[in-house]
PDB file of C-alpha atoms in Angstrom:
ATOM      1  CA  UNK A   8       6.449 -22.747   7.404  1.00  0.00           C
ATOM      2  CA  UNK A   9       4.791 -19.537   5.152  1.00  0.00           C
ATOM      3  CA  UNK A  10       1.513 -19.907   4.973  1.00  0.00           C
ATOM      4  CA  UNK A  11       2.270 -17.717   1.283  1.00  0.00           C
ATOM      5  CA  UNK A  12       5.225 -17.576  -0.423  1.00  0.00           C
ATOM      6  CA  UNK A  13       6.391 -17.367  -4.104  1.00  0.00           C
ATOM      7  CA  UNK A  14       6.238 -20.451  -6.567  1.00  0.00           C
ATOM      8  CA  UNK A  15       9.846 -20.371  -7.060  1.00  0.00           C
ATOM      9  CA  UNK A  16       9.519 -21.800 -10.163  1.00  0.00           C
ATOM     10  CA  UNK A  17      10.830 -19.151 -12.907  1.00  0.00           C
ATOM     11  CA  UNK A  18       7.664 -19.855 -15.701  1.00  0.00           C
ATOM     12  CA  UNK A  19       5.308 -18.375 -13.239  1.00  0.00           C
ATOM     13  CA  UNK A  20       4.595 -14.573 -12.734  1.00  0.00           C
ATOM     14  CA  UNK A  21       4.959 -14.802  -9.099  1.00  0.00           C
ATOM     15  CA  UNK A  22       8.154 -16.854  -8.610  1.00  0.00           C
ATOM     16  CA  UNK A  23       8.936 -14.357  -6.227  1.00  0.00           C
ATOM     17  CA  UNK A  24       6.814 -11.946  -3.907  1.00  0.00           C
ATOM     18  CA  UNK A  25       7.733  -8.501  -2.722  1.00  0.00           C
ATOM     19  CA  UNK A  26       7.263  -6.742   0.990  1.00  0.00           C
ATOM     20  CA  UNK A  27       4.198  -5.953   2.189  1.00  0.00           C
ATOM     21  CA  UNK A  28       0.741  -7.299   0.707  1.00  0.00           C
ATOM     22  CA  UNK A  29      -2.630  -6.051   2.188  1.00  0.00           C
ATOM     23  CA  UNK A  30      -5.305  -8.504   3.703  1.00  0.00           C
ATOM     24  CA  UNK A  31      -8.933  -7.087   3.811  1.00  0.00           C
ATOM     25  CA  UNK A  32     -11.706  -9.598   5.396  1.00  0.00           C
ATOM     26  CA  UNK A  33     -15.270  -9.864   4.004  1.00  0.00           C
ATOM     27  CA  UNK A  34     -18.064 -12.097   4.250  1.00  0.00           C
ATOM     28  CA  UNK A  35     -16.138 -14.387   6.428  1.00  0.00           C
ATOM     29  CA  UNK A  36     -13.306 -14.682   3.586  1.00  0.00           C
ATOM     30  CA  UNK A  37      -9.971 -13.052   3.573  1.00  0.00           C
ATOM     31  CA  UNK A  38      -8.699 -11.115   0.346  1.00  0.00           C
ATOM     32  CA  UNK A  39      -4.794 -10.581  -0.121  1.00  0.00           C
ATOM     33  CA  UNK A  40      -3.284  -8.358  -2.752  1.00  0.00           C
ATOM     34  CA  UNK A  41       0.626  -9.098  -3.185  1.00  0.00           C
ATOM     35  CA  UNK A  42       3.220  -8.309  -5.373  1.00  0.00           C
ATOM     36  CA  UNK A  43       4.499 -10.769  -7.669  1.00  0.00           C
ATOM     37  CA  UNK A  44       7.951 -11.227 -10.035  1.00  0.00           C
ATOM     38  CA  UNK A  45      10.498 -12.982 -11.502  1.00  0.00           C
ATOM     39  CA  UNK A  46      14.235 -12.961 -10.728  1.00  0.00           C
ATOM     40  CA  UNK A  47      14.532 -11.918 -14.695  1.00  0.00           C
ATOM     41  CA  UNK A  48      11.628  -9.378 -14.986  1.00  0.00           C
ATOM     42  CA  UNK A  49      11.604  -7.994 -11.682  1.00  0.00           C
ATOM     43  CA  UNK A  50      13.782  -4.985 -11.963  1.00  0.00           C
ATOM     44  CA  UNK A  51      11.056  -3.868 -14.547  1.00  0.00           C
ATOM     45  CA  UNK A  52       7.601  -5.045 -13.625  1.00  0.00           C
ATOM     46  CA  UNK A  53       6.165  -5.975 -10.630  1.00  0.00           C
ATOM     47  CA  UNK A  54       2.678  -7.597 -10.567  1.00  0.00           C
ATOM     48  CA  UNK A  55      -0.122  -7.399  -8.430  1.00  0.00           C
ATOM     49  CA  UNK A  56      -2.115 -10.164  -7.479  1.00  0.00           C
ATOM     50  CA  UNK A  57      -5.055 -11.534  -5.704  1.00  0.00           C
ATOM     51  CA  UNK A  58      -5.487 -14.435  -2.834  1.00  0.00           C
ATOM     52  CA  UNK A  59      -8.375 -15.701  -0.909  1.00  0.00           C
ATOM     53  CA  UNK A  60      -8.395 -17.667   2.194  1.00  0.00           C
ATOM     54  CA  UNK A  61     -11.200 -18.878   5.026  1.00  0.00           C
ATOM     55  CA  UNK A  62      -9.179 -18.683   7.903  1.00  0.00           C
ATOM     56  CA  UNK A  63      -6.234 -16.848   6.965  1.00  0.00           C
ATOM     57  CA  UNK A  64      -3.880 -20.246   6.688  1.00  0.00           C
ATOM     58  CA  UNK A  65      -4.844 -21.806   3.311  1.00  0.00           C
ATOM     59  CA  UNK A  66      -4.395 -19.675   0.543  1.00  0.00           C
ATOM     60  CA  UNK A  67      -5.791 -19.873  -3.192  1.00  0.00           C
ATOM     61  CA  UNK A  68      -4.253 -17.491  -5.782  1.00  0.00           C
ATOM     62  CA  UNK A  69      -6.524 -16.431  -8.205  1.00  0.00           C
ATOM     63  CA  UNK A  70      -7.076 -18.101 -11.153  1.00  0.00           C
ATOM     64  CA  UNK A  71      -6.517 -15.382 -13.489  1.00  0.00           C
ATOM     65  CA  UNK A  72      -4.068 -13.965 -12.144  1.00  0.00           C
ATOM     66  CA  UNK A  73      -1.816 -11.546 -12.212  1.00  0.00           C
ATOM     67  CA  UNK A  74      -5.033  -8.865 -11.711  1.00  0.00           C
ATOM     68  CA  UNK A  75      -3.159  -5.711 -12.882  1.00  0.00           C
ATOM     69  CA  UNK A  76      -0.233  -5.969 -15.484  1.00  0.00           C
ATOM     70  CA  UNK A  77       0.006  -2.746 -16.800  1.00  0.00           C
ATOM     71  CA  UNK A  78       1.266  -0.652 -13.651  1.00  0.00           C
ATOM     72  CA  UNK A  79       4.376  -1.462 -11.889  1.00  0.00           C
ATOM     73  CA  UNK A  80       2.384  -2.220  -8.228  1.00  0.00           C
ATOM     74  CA  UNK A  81       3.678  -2.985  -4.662  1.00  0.00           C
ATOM     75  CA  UNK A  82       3.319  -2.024  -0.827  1.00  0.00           C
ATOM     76  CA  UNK A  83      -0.155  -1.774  -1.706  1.00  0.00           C
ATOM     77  CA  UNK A  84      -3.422  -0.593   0.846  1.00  0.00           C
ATOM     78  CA  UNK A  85      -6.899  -1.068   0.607  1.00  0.00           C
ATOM     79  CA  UNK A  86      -9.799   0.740   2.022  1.00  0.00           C
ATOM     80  CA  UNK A  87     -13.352   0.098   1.119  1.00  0.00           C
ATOM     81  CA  UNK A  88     -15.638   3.641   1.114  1.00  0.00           C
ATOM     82  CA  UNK A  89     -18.963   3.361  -0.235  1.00  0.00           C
ATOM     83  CA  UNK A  90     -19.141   0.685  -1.889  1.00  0.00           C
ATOM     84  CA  UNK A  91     -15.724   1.211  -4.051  1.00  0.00           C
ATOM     85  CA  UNK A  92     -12.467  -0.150  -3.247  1.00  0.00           C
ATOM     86  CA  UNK A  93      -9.216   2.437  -3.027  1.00  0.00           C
ATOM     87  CA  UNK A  94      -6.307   0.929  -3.585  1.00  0.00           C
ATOM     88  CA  UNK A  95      -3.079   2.925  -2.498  1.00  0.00           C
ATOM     89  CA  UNK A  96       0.301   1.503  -4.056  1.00  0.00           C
ATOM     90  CA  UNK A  97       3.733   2.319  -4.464  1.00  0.00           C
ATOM     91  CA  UNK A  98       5.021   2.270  -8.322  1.00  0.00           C
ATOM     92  CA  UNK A  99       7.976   2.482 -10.315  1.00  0.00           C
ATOM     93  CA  UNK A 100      10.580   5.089  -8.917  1.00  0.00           C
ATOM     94  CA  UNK A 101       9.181   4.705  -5.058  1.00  0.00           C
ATOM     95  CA  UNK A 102       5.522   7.198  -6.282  1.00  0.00           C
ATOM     96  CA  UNK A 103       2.787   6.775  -5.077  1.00  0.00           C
ATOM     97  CA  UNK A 104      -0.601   6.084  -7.294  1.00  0.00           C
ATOM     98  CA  UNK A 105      -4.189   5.851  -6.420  1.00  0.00           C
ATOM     99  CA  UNK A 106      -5.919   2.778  -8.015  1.00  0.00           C
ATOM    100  CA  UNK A 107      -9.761   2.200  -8.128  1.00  0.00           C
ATOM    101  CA  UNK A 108     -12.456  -1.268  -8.157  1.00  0.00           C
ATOM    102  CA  UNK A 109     -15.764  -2.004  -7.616  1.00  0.00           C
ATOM    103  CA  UNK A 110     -15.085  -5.909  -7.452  1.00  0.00           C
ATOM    104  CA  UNK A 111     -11.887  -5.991  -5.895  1.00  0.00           C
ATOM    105  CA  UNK A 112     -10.287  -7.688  -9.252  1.00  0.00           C
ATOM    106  CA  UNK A 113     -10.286  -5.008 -11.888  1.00  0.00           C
ATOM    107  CA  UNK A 114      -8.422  -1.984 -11.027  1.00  0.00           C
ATOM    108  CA  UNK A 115      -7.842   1.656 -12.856  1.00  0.00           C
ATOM    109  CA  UNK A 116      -4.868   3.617 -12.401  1.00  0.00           C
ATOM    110  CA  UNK A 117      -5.723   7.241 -11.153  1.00  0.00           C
ATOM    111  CA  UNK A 118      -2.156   8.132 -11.414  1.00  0.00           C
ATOM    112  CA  UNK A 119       0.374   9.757  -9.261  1.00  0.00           C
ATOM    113  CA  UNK A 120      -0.983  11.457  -5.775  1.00  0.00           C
ATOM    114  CA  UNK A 121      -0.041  14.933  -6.469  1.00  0.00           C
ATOM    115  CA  UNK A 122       1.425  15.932  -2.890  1.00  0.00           C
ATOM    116  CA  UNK A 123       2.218  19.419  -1.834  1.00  0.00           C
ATOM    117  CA  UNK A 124       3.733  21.484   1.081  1.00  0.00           C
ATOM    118  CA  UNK A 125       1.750  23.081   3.472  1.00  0.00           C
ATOM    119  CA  UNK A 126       2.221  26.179   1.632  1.00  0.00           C
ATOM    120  CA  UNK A 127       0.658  24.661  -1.422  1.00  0.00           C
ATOM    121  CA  UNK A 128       4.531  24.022  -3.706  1.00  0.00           C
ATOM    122  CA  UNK A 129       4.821  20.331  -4.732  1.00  0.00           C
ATOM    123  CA  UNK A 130       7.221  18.321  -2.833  1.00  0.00           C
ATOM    124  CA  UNK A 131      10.473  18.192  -3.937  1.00  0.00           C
ATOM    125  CA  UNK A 132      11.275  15.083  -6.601  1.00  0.00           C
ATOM    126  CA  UNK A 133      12.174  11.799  -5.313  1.00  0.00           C
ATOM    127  CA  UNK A 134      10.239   8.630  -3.629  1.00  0.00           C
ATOM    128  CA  UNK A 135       7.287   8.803  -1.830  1.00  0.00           C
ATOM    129  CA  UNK A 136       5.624   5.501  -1.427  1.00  0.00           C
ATOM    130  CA  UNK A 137       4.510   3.070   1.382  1.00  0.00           C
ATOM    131  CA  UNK A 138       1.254   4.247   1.653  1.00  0.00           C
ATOM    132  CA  UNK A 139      -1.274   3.822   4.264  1.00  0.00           C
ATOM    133  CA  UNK A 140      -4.170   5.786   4.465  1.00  0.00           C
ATOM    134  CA  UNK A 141      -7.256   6.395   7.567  1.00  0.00           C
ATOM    135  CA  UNK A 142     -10.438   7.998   6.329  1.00  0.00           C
ATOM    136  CA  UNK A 143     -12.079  10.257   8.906  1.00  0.00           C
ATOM    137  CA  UNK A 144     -15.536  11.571   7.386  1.00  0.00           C
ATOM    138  CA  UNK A 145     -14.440  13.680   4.132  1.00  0.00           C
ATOM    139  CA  UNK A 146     -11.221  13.813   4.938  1.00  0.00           C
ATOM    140  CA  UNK A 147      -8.325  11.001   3.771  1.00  0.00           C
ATOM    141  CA  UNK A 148      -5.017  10.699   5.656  1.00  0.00           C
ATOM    142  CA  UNK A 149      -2.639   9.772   4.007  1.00  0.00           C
ATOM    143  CA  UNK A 150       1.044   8.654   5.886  1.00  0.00           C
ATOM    144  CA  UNK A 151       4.117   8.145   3.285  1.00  0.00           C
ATOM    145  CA  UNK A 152       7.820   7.761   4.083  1.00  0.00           C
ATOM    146  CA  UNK A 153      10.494   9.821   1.782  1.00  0.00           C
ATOM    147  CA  UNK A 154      13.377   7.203   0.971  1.00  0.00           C
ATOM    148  CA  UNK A 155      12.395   5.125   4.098  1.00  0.00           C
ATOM    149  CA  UNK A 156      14.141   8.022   6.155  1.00  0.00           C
ATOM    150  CA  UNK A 157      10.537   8.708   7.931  1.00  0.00           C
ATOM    151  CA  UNK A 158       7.227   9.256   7.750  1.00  0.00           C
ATOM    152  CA  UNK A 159       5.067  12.392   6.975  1.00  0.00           C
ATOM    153  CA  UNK A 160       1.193  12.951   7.213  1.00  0.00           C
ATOM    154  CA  UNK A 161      -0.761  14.722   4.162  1.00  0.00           C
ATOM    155  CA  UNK A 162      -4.469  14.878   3.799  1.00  0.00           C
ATOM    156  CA  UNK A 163      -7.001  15.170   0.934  1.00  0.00           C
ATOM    157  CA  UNK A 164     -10.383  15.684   0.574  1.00  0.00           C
ATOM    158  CA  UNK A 165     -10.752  14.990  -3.268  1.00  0.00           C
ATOM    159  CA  UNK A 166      -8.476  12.279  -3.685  1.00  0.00           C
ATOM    160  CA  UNK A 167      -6.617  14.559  -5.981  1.00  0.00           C
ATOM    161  CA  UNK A 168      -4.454  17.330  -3.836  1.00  0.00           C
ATOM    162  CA  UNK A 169      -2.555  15.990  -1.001  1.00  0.00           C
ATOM    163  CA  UNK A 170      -1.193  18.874   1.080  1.00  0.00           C
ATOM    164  CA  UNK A 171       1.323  18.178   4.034  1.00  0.00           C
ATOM    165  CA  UNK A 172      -0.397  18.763   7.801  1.00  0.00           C
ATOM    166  CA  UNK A 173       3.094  19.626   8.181  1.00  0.00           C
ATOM    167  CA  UNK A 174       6.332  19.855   6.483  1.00  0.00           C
ATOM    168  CA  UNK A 175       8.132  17.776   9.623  1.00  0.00           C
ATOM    169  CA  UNK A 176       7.713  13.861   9.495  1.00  0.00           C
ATOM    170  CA  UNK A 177       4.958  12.786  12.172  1.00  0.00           C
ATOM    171  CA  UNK A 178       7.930   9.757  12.791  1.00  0.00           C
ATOM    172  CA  UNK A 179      11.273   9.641  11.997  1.00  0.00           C
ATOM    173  CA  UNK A 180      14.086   6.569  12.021  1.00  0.00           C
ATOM    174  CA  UNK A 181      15.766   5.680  15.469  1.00  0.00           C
ATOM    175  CA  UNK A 182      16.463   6.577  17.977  1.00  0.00           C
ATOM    176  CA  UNK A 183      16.771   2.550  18.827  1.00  0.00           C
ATOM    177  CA  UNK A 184      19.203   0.773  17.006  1.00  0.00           C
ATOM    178  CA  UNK A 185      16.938  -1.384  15.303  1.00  0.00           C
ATOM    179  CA  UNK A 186      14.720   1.338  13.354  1.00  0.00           C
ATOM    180  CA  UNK A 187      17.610   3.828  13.116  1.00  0.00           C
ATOM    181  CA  UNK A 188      18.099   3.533   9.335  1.00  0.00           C
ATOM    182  CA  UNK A 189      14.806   3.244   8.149  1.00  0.00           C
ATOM    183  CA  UNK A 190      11.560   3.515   8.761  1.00  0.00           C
ATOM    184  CA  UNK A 191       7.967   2.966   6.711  1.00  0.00           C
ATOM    185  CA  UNK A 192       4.693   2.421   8.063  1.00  0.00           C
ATOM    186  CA  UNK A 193       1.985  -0.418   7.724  1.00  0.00           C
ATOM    187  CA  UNK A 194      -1.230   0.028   9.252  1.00  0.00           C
ATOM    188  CA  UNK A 195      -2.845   2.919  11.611  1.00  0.00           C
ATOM    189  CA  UNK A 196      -5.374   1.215  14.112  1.00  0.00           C
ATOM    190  CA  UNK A 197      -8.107   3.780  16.784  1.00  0.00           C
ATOM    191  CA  UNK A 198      -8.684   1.961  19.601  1.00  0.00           C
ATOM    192  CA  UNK A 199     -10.455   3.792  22.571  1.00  0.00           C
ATOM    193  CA  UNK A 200      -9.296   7.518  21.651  1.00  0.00           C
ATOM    194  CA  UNK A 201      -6.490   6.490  20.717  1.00  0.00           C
ATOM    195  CA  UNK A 202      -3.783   5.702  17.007  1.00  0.00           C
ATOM    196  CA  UNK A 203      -1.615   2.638  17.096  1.00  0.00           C
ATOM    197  CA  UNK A 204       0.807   2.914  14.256  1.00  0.00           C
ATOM    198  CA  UNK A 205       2.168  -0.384  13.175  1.00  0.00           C
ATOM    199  CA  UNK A 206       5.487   0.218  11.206  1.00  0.00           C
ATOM    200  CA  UNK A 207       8.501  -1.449  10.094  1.00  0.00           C
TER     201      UNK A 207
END
């Protein structure tokens, strides 16, 4: 059986939930931001929302939930950096924004990541979303897919500019039958000198 799912009951916020949440352990409890809709509402808004668990099996939604109303949130990643909590989330139209916390709960909307070529020219209009980011020192990496066709790497050192490392994806769909249409990735792992990427 899930060990989360949706309410499936239509007079709740999160009757249904959406793709990929983001679990972030601390002080031996586990935090999960997910997506929530309805069937009715869910072409318009999408909700994010907060879960805690002890061992990653029982869930409890927050009671006041949803956390964030006002900003069309999903595909969401979180990465704590002294002592404040960036949250990286795809919105409406497949963008990407930037959304800060202190408590995990309360978030503000930084707006869109402003993402340019290598040559400094904004990339060309459409989606970029799925974000997943990996913080080396003062630099941010930051890996986004282009209408799921694949995956390219842009860094930042103010959290503002995002400029391509290069113009080429750093992973594109296929060749293998079963990633040859899409491609978007989750989570970047270092593990003795070397990156695990973890996509679907």
């Amino acid at each position: 059986n899930p060990v989360f799912a949706g309410t499936g009951d239509s007079t709740t916020w999160d009757e249904q939930i959406r793709e990929r949440g983001f679990i972030m352990k601390e002080d031996s409890i586990y935090y999960m931001w997910y997506t929530g809709y309805t069937k009715q509402t869910g072409k318009k808004m999408k909700y994010l929302g907060l879960a805690t668990s002890p061992d990653g099996l029982k869930w409890t939604r927050y009671a006041k939930n949803p956390i964030h109303t006002t900003l069309w949130v999903e595909d969401m990643f979180v990465l704590k950096s002294e002592g404040t909590y960036y949250m990286f989330a795809e919105s409406a139209g497949d963008s990407t924004h930037l959304l800060v916390s202190s408590d995990k709960i309360n978030w503000a909307d930084q707006g869109a990541l402003d993402i340019r070529l290598k040559d400094g020219n904004r990339i060309s209009a459409g989606a970029y979303g799925t974000p997943t980011v990996v913080k080396q020192g003062d630099v941010w990496n930051l890996f986004y897919e282009r209408e799921d066709a694949a995956v390219w790497l842009a860094q930042s050192t103010d959290l503002k500019t995002w400029t391509n490392v290069q113009d080429e994806p750093v992973l594109n769909a296929g060749p293998e039958s079963y990633d040859q249409f899409a491609v978007a990735m989750n989570q970047i792992i270092e593990r003795n000198g070397l990156y695990y990427g973890y996509y679907h």
